[in-house]
mmCIF file of C-alpha atoms in Angstrom:
data_model
loop_
_atom_site.group_PDB
_atom_site.id
_atom_site.type_symbol
_atom_site.label_atom_id
_atom_site.label_comp_id
_atom_site.label_asym_id
_atom_site.label_seq_id
_atom_site.Cartn_x
_atom_site.Cartn_y
_atom_site.Cartn_z
ATOM 1 C CA MET S 1 -61.530 17.413 215.595
ATOM 2 C CA THR S 2 -60.514 17.418 211.941
ATOM 3 C CA THR S 3 -62.554 20.526 211.035
ATOM 4 C CA ALA S 4 -60.574 23.008 213.154
ATOM 5 C CA PRO S 5 -57.675 23.404 210.700
ATOM 6 C CA ASN S 6 -60.156 23.932 207.850
ATOM 7 C CA THR S 7 -61.999 26.536 209.908
ATOM 8 C CA LYS S 8 -58.765 28.411 210.587
ATOM 9 C CA ARG S 9 -57.798 28.209 206.933
ATOM 10 C CA ASP S 10 -61.203 29.489 205.835
ATOM 11 C CA LEU S 11 -60.969 32.348 208.317
ATOM 12 C CA GLY S 12 -57.526 33.277 207.026
ATOM 13 C CA TYR S 13 -58.838 33.273 203.478
ATOM 14 C CA ILE S 14 -61.811 35.473 204.383
ATOM 15 C CA VAL S 15 -59.578 37.954 206.225
ATOM 16 C CA LEU S 16 -57.147 38.148 203.298
ATOM 17 C CA ALA S 17 -60.011 38.614 200.837
ATOM 18 C CA ALA S 18 -61.408 41.431 202.986
ATOM 19 C CA VAL S 19 -57.981 43.087 203.134
ATOM 20 C CA ALA S 20 -57.651 42.826 199.345
ATOM 21 C CA ALA S 21 -61.095 44.385 198.834
ATOM 22 C CA LEU S 22 -60.268 47.212 201.250
ATOM 23 C CA LEU S 23 -56.932 47.901 199.565
ATOM 24 C CA LEU S 24 -58.558 47.956 196.135
ATOM 25 C CA SER S 25 -61.181 50.433 197.346
ATOM 26 C CA VAL S 26 -58.542 52.711 198.875
ATOM 27 C CA THR S 27 -56.419 52.462 195.729
ATOM 28 C CA LEU S 28 -59.330 53.490 193.517
ATOM 29 C CA TYR S 29 -60.147 56.437 195.762
ATOM 30 C CA TRP S 30 -56.544 57.588 196.070
ATOM 31 C CA SER S 31 -55.802 57.187 192.374
ATOM 32 C CA PHE S 32 -58.789 59.182 191.096
ATOM 33 C CA PHE S 33 -59.505 61.663 193.890
ATOM 34 C CA VAL S 34 -56.176 62.329 195.650
ATOM 35 C CA ALA S 35 -53.315 61.754 193.204
ATOM 36 C CA PRO S 36 -53.003 64.718 190.800
ATOM 37 C CA ASN S 37 -53.283 64.381 187.042
ATOM 38 C CA GLU S 38 -49.997 64.120 185.187
ATOM 39 C CA LEU S 39 -49.311 67.289 183.172
ATOM 40 C CA GLN S 40 -48.707 65.692 179.758
ATOM 41 C CA MET S 41 -50.899 62.563 179.788
ATOM 42 C CA GLY S 42 -53.699 63.815 182.012
ATOM 43 C CA VAL S 43 -56.168 61.280 183.392
ATOM 44 C CA VAL S 44 -54.828 58.511 181.108
ATOM 45 C CA GLN S 45 -51.738 58.336 183.301
ATOM 46 C CA LYS S 46 -53.865 56.846 186.084
ATOM 47 C CA ILE S 47 -53.762 53.535 184.191
ATOM 48 C CA PHE S 48 -50.236 53.371 185.591
ATOM 49 C CA TYR S 49 -51.549 52.741 189.135
ATOM 50 C CA PHE S 50 -53.051 49.453 187.927
ATOM 51 C CA HIS S 51 -50.623 48.580 185.122
ATOM 52 C CA ALA S 52 -47.437 48.404 187.197
ATOM 53 C CA PRO S 53 -49.064 46.683 190.220
ATOM 54 C CA SER S 54 -50.595 44.085 187.883
ATOM 55 C CA ALA S 55 -47.068 43.299 186.696
ATOM 56 C CA TYR S 56 -46.008 42.552 190.279
ATOM 57 C CA ALA S 57 -49.110 40.407 190.750
ATOM 58 C CA MET S 58 -48.144 38.588 187.553
ATOM 59 C CA TYR S 59 -44.747 37.846 189.094
ATOM 60 C CA VAL S 60 -46.479 36.460 192.189
ATOM 61 C CA GLY S 61 -48.632 34.117 190.130
ATOM 62 C CA PHE S 62 -45.852 32.863 187.903
ATOM 63 C CA GLY S 63 -43.507 32.607 190.881
ATOM 64 C CA VAL S 64 -45.998 30.336 192.661
ATOM 65 C CA CYS S 65 -46.217 28.229 189.491
ATOM 66 C CA VAL S 66 -42.433 27.892 189.360
ATOM 67 C CA ILE S 67 -42.239 26.825 193.019
ATOM 68 C CA GLY S 68 -45.222 24.487 192.716
ATOM 69 C CA SER S 69 -43.827 22.903 189.555
ATOM 70 C CA ALA S 70 -40.406 22.371 191.115
ATOM 71 C CA MET S 71 -41.901 20.807 194.250
ATOM 72 C CA TYR S 72 -44.150 18.583 192.148
ATOM 73 C CA LEU S 73 -41.150 17.254 190.237
ATOM 74 C CA ILE S 74 -39.396 16.562 193.543
ATOM 75 C CA LYS S 75 -42.279 15.121 195.585
ATOM 76 C CA ARG S 76 -44.921 14.150 192.978
ATOM 77 C CA SER S 77 -47.457 15.878 195.217
ATOM 78 C CA ASP S 78 -50.932 16.725 193.889
ATOM 79 C CA ALA S 79 -51.121 19.595 196.365
ATOM 80 C CA TRP S 80 -48.037 21.283 194.912
ATOM 81 C CA GLU S 81 -49.368 20.771 191.395
ATOM 82 C CA ALA S 82 -52.623 22.457 192.441
ATOM 83 C CA TRP S 83 -50.659 25.503 193.576
ATOM 84 C CA ALA S 84 -48.747 25.499 190.298
ATOM 85 C CA VAL S 85 -51.979 25.458 188.277
ATOM 86 C CA GLY S 86 -53.458 28.243 190.412
ATOM 87 C CA GLY S 87 -50.346 30.373 190.037
ATOM 88 C CA ALA S 88 -50.231 29.891 186.274
ATOM 89 C CA GLU S 89 -53.895 30.816 185.787
ATOM 90 C CA VAL S 90 -53.792 33.901 187.993
ATOM 91 C CA GLY S 91 -50.421 34.998 186.610
ATOM 92 C CA SER S 92 -51.788 34.677 183.064
ATOM 93 C CA ILE S 93 -54.806 36.827 183.941
ATOM 94 C CA PHE S 94 -52.595 39.575 185.344
ATOM 95 C CA CYS S 95 -50.243 39.253 182.357
ATOM 96 C CA LEU S 96 -53.223 39.948 180.089
ATOM 97 C CA ILE S 97 -54.122 42.984 182.233
ATOM 98 C CA VAL S 98 -50.530 44.212 181.940
ATOM 99 C CA LEU S 99 -50.524 43.884 178.152
ATOM 100 C CA VAL S 100 -53.951 45.507 177.692
ATOM 101 C CA THR S 101 -53.338 48.435 180.049
ATOM 102 C CA GLY S 102 -49.854 48.855 178.620
ATOM 103 C CA SER S 103 -51.275 49.061 175.104
ATOM 104 C CA LEU S 104 -53.802 51.703 176.160
ATOM 105 C CA TRP S 105 -51.079 53.702 177.885
ATOM 106 C CA GLY S 106 -48.716 53.241 174.934
ATOM 107 C CA ARG S 107 -51.325 54.620 172.527
ATOM 108 C CA LYS S 108 -51.294 57.887 174.455
ATOM 109 C CA ALA S 109 -47.568 57.992 175.230
ATOM 110 C CA TRP S 110 -46.064 56.637 171.992
ATOM 111 C CA GLY S 111 -48.915 57.024 169.509
ATOM 112 C CA THR S 112 -49.231 53.267 168.957
ATOM 113 C CA TYR S 113 -50.883 50.392 170.786
ATOM 114 C CA TRP S 114 -47.949 48.050 170.299
ATOM 115 C CA THR S 115 -44.217 48.235 169.822
ATOM 116 C CA TRP S 116 -41.665 45.444 170.072
ATOM 117 C CA ASP S 117 -40.068 46.955 173.147
ATOM 118 C CA PRO S 118 -37.891 44.455 175.104
ATOM 119 C CA ARG S 119 -40.069 44.565 178.222
ATOM 120 C CA ILE S 120 -43.336 44.256 176.307
ATOM 121 C CA THR S 121 -41.972 41.446 174.136
ATOM 122 C CA THR S 122 -40.637 39.425 177.069
ATOM 123 C CA ALA S 123 -43.919 39.919 178.956
ATOM 124 C CA LEU S 124 -45.790 38.540 175.933
ATOM 125 C CA LEU S 125 -43.363 35.609 175.757
ATOM 126 C CA ILE S 126 -43.808 34.609 179.390
ATOM 127 C CA GLY S 127 -47.574 34.866 178.999
ATOM 128 C CA MET S 128 -47.439 32.502 176.023
ATOM 129 C CA ILE S 129 -45.351 30.009 178.033
ATOM 130 C CA TYR S 130 -47.879 29.805 180.841
ATOM 131 C CA VAL S 131 -50.858 29.696 178.498
ATOM 132 C CA ALA S 132 -49.146 26.689 176.889
ATOM 133 C CA TYR S 133 -48.712 25.209 180.377
ATOM 134 C CA LEU S 134 -52.415 25.621 181.096
ATOM 135 C CA LEU S 135 -53.436 24.163 177.748
ATOM 136 C CA LEU S 136 -51.277 21.130 178.385
ATOM 137 C CA ARG S 137 -52.685 20.663 181.889
ATOM 138 C CA ASN S 138 -56.332 21.297 181.059
ATOM 139 C CA LEU S 139 -56.715 19.977 177.519
ATOM 140 C CA GLY S 140 -54.039 17.313 177.339
ATOM 141 C CA ALA S 141 -53.931 13.889 178.929
ATOM 142 C CA THR S 142 -53.502 13.676 182.694
ATOM 143 C CA GLY S 143 -50.900 10.901 182.789
ATOM 144 C CA GLU S 144 -47.731 11.169 184.805
ATOM 145 C CA ALA S 145 -45.567 11.931 181.778
ATOM 146 C CA GLU S 146 -47.809 14.817 180.705
ATOM 147 C CA ARG S 147 -47.881 16.232 184.234
ATOM 148 C CA ARG S 148 -44.105 16.143 184.477
ATOM 149 C CA PHE S 149 -43.759 17.792 181.075
ATOM 150 C CA ALA S 150 -46.193 20.518 182.162
ATOM 151 C CA ALA S 151 -44.199 21.042 185.367
ATOM 152 C CA GLY S 152 -41.045 21.440 183.309
ATOM 153 C CA LEU S 153 -42.827 24.020 181.175
ATOM 154 C CA GLY S 154 -43.879 25.803 184.368
ATOM 155 C CA LEU S 155 -40.218 26.043 185.377
ATOM 156 C CA LEU S 156 -39.244 27.429 181.971
ATOM 157 C CA GLY S 157 -40.812 30.820 182.625
ATOM 158 C CA GLY S 158 -38.890 31.357 185.870
ATOM 159 C CA PRO S 159 -35.689 32.795 184.359
ATOM 160 C CA LEU S 160 -37.751 35.192 182.234
ATOM 161 C CA MET S 161 -39.094 37.124 185.233
ATOM 162 C CA PRO S 162 -35.835 38.885 186.194
ATOM 163 C CA ILE S 163 -35.160 39.469 182.488
ATOM 164 C CA ILE S 164 -38.525 41.235 182.145
ATOM 165 C CA HIS S 165 -37.873 43.304 185.261
ATOM 166 C CA TYR S 166 -34.407 44.487 184.183
ATOM 167 C CA SER S 167 -34.995 44.568 180.418
ATOM 168 C CA VAL S 168 -35.179 48.377 180.314
ATOM 169 C CA GLN S 169 -31.716 48.671 181.873
ATOM 170 C CA LEU S 170 -30.316 45.812 179.782
ATOM 171 C CA TRP S 171 -31.557 46.823 176.332
ATOM 172 C CA ARG S 172 -32.651 50.469 176.703
ATOM 173 C CA GLY S 173 -36.119 50.055 175.246
ATOM 174 C CA GLN S 174 -38.871 52.646 175.043
ATOM 175 C CA HIS S 175 -40.556 51.472 178.222
ATOM 176 C CA PRO S 176 -39.846 53.994 181.023
ATOM 177 C CA THR S 177 -38.051 53.058 184.223
ATOM 178 C CA VAL S 178 -40.795 54.169 186.583
ATOM 179 C CA ILE S 179 -39.419 53.253 189.990
ATOM 180 C CA THR S 180 -35.868 54.119 190.953
ATOM 181 C CA LYS S 181 -34.054 54.438 194.257
ATOM 182 C CA LYS S 182 -35.121 58.087 194.307
ATOM 183 C CA GLY S 183 -38.787 57.238 193.709
ATOM 184 C CA GLY S 184 -38.823 57.947 189.992
ATOM 185 C CA GLY S 185 -39.606 61.663 190.386
ATOM 186 C CA LEU S 186 -43.240 60.941 191.266
ATOM 187 C CA HIS S 187 -45.412 63.314 193.244
ATOM 188 C CA PRO S 188 -45.806 61.919 196.807
ATOM 189 C CA ASP S 189 -49.534 61.284 196.257
ATOM 190 C CA MET S 190 -48.752 59.492 192.987
ATOM 191 C CA LEU S 191 -46.174 57.310 194.731
ATOM 192 C CA THR S 192 -48.715 56.530 197.470
ATOM 193 C CA ALA S 193 -51.285 55.490 194.841
ATOM 194 C CA LEU S 194 -48.698 53.242 193.204
ATOM 195 C CA LEU S 195 -47.715 51.582 196.490
ATOM 196 C CA LEU S 196 -51.369 51.085 197.412
ATOM 197 C CA GLY S 197 -51.969 49.538 194.000
ATOM 198 C CA CYS S 198 -49.035 47.160 194.443
ATOM 199 C CA ALA S 199 -50.326 46.065 197.852
ATOM 200 C CA ALA S 200 -53.879 45.647 196.536
ATOM 201 C CA MET S 201 -52.937 43.652 193.446
ATOM 202 C CA THR S 202 -50.516 41.472 195.390
ATOM 203 C CA ALA S 203 -53.165 40.666 198.002
ATOM 204 C CA LEU S 204 -55.733 40.024 195.262
ATOM 205 C CA SER S 205 -53.367 37.680 193.423
ATOM 206 C CA ILE S 206 -52.756 35.659 196.592
ATOM 207 C CA VAL S 207 -56.509 35.400 197.246
ATOM 208 C CA LEU S 208 -57.169 34.225 193.682
ATOM 209 C CA ILE S 209 -54.288 31.727 193.699
ATOM 210 C CA TRP S 210 -55.448 30.357 197.046
ATOM 211 C CA ALA S 211 -59.021 29.934 195.771
ATOM 212 C CA ARG S 212 -57.926 28.362 192.484
ATOM 213 C CA ALA S 213 -55.564 25.941 194.217
ATOM 214 C CA ARG S 214 -58.384 24.796 196.515
ATOM 215 C CA ILE S 215 -60.659 24.229 193.523
ATOM 216 C CA GLU S 216 -57.936 22.248 191.773
ATOM 217 C CA ARG S 217 -57.377 20.091 194.870
ATOM 218 C CA ASP S 218 -61.122 19.326 194.985
ATOM 219 C CA ARG S 219 -61.024 18.428 191.282
ATOM 220 C CA GLN S 220 -58.081 16.122 191.898
ATOM 221 C CA ARG S 221 -59.903 14.369 194.762
ATOM 222 C CA VAL S 222 -63.038 13.901 192.654
ATOM 223 C CA LEU S 223 -60.967 12.507 189.781
ATOM 224 C CA THR S 224 -59.240 10.084 192.172
ATOM 225 C CA LEU S 225 -62.601 8.894 193.509
ATOM 226 C CA GLU S 226 -63.931 8.436 189.974
ATOM 227 C CA LEU S 227 -60.875 6.414 188.953
ATOM 228 C CA ASP S 228 -61.109 4.283 192.102
ATOM 229 C CA ALA S 229 -64.821 3.684 191.499
ATOM 230 C CA ALA S 230 -64.206 2.755 187.870
ATOM 231 C CA GLU S 231 -61.399 0.389 188.835
ATOM 232 C CA HIS S 232 -63.537 -1.163 191.574
ATOM 233 C CA GLY S 233 -66.422 -1.656 189.124
ATOM 234 C CA LEU S 234 -64.107 -3.230 186.584
ATOM 235 C CA LEU S 235 -62.754 -5.653 189.181
ATOM 236 C CA GLU S 236 -66.284 -6.623 190.165
ATOM 237 C CA GLU S 237 -67.185 -7.312 186.523
ATOM 238 C CA GLN S 238 -64.099 -9.451 186.079
ATOM 239 C CA GLY S 239 -64.888 -11.279 189.326
#
């Protein structure tokens, strides 16, 4: 009777993973075989169909970490902390993808791999915050004080996300404003590739966060069993 919810959850995960794989396949096909090459940048511009969607996936990951961290501070729930860890790890991976693809694109567009543009700088800053969160959670002690401090660090990156998103409008950096209310002047097939990429990367980020949170919950259960066994053994020795 207790396995039915797990079966439904596993089925939901498999379906979502299949949808993510399908969307990624369609995105790759549409980006390289349907969407036309941009006149000035040529084929290099196609990085854009994975760069911008990875940024949205980064927001998903870090957003889950913010929510999980807040709920952990409120409820002291291991399950919420597992979601926070999963969100931070997946968000950090996509942040790295954003920075690497952005550097490759910037080399072609601006003639340099790196510039201290407001959006690039704030993206680097939020990545450093969540890497620090992960280091504290994975390499530091696992006491209650350390876990609460890590959760607070997870919350710290939350206000940076809207700043990153609107940094181009706020500080007029070099980074282009790609999507506007009018579609950013993109060819319809280019816009379709971008939207497919956003859907694919978002679905992929959810799949990865879900998987990582489940792994973290299993790790927490094993750690609890080990601590209980150690405490039980110690009591027996003292008895």
